[in-house]
Amino acid sequence: YRGFGVSVQGIIIYRAAFFGFYDTAKGMLPDPKAAGIIVSWLIAQTVTTISGIISYPFDTVRRRMMMQSGRKSGEIMY
C-alpha cells in the first residue's frame, strides 16, 4: 500500500531513538540495576514521548500518502 516505505522509515527512527535514549538515560544512573521501578518507568515514559515527537513527521506523511491512494496520478499532492 502507499506509504509503506515511509511507515518503515518512521518505525526505524522511532525504535532507534527509543533504544538510544533509553540506554543513554539508564547509563547515566549511578547503578542502573538498582534503579527502582518508578525511576525506570519515568525514564521509559520520557523516552517514549521524545521518540514519538521525533517520529511524528513520518507518521503524518504516511497518513497523507494513504489518504491519497485512491486518487489518479494527476491529483496526487504528496
Short mmCIF file of C-alpha atoms in Angstrom, two decimals:
data_model
loop_
_atom_site.label_atom_id
_atom_site.label_comp_id
_atom_site.label_asym_id
_atom_site.label_seq_id
_atom_site.Cartn_x
_atom_site.Cartn_y
_atom_site.Cartn_z
CA TYR A 1 0.00 0.00 0.00
CA ARG A 2 1.04 3.61 -0.43
CA GLY A 3 3.03 4.92 2.49
CA PHE A 4 4.59 1.59 3.43
CA GLY A 5 8.16 2.79 2.85
CA VAL A 6 7.59 5.92 4.92
CA SER A 7 5.95 3.79 7.61
CA VAL A 8 9.01 1.52 7.82
CA GLN A 9 11.31 4.56 7.99
CA GLY A 10 9.22 6.02 10.81
CA ILE A 11 9.32 2.77 12.75
CA ILE A 12 13.10 2.55 12.37
CA ILE A 13 13.52 6.17 13.54
CA TYR A 14 11.17 5.61 16.50
CA ARG A 15 12.83 2.40 17.69
CA ALA A 16 16.35 3.78 17.20
CA ALA A 17 15.50 6.91 19.18
CA PHE A 18 13.76 4.88 21.88
CA PHE A 19 16.59 2.43 22.47
CA GLY A 20 19.28 5.09 22.08
CA PHE A 21 17.72 7.48 24.57
CA TYR A 22 16.69 4.70 26.98
CA ASP A 23 20.14 3.12 27.11
CA THR A 24 21.76 6.54 27.46
CA ALA A 25 19.42 7.55 30.30
CA LYS A 26 19.87 4.24 32.12
CA GLY A 27 23.65 4.53 31.68
CA MET A 28 23.64 7.92 33.38
CA LEU A 29 22.32 6.39 36.60
CA PRO A 30 24.95 5.56 39.24
CA ASP A 31 23.74 1.93 39.49
CA PRO A 32 21.25 1.11 36.72
CA LYS A 33 20.50 -2.36 38.09
CA ALA A 34 19.49 -0.91 41.46
CA ALA A 35 17.16 1.70 39.97
CA GLY A 36 13.65 1.44 41.31
CA ILE A 37 10.60 0.71 39.24
CA ILE A 38 9.41 4.32 39.46
CA VAL A 39 12.70 5.64 38.04
CA SER A 40 12.64 3.07 35.23
CA TRP A 41 9.00 3.92 34.49
CA LEU A 42 9.73 7.67 34.38
CA ILE A 43 12.67 7.12 32.04
CA ALA A 44 10.54 4.91 29.78
CA GLN A 45 7.68 7.43 29.66
CA THR A 46 10.02 10.32 28.89
CA VAL A 47 11.83 8.37 26.18
CA THR A 48 8.54 7.21 24.64
CA THR A 49 7.29 10.79 24.43
CA ILE A 50 10.52 12.09 22.90
CA SER A 51 10.68 9.24 20.38
CA GLY A 52 7.07 9.85 19.38
CA ILE A 53 7.75 13.53 18.80
CA ILE A 54 10.80 12.74 16.67
CA SER A 55 8.96 10.20 14.51
CA TYR A 56 5.68 12.14 14.20
CA PRO A 57 6.51 13.83 10.85
CA PHE A 58 6.97 10.40 9.25
CA ASP A 59 3.55 9.35 10.55
CA THR A 60 1.97 12.47 9.07
CA VAL A 61 3.48 11.78 5.65
CA ARG A 62 2.37 8.14 5.85
CA ARG A 63 -1.22 9.10 6.64
CA ARG A 64 -1.37 11.65 3.83
CA MET A 65 0.01 9.16 1.33
CA MET A 66 -2.52 6.54 2.43
CA MET A 67 -5.39 9.03 2.14
CA GLN A 68 -4.44 9.72 -1.48
CA SER A 69 -4.09 6.09 -2.54
CA GLY A 70 -7.37 6.15 -4.49
CA ARG A 71 -6.64 9.32 -6.45
CA LYS A 72 -5.43 9.50 -10.01
CA SER A 73 -1.76 10.33 -10.58
CA GLY A 74 -2.60 13.90 -11.67
CA GLU A 75 -4.49 14.56 -8.43
CA ILE A 76 -1.82 13.33 -6.02
CA MET A 77 -0.39 16.16 -3.93
CA TYR A 78 2.19 14.33 -1.79
#
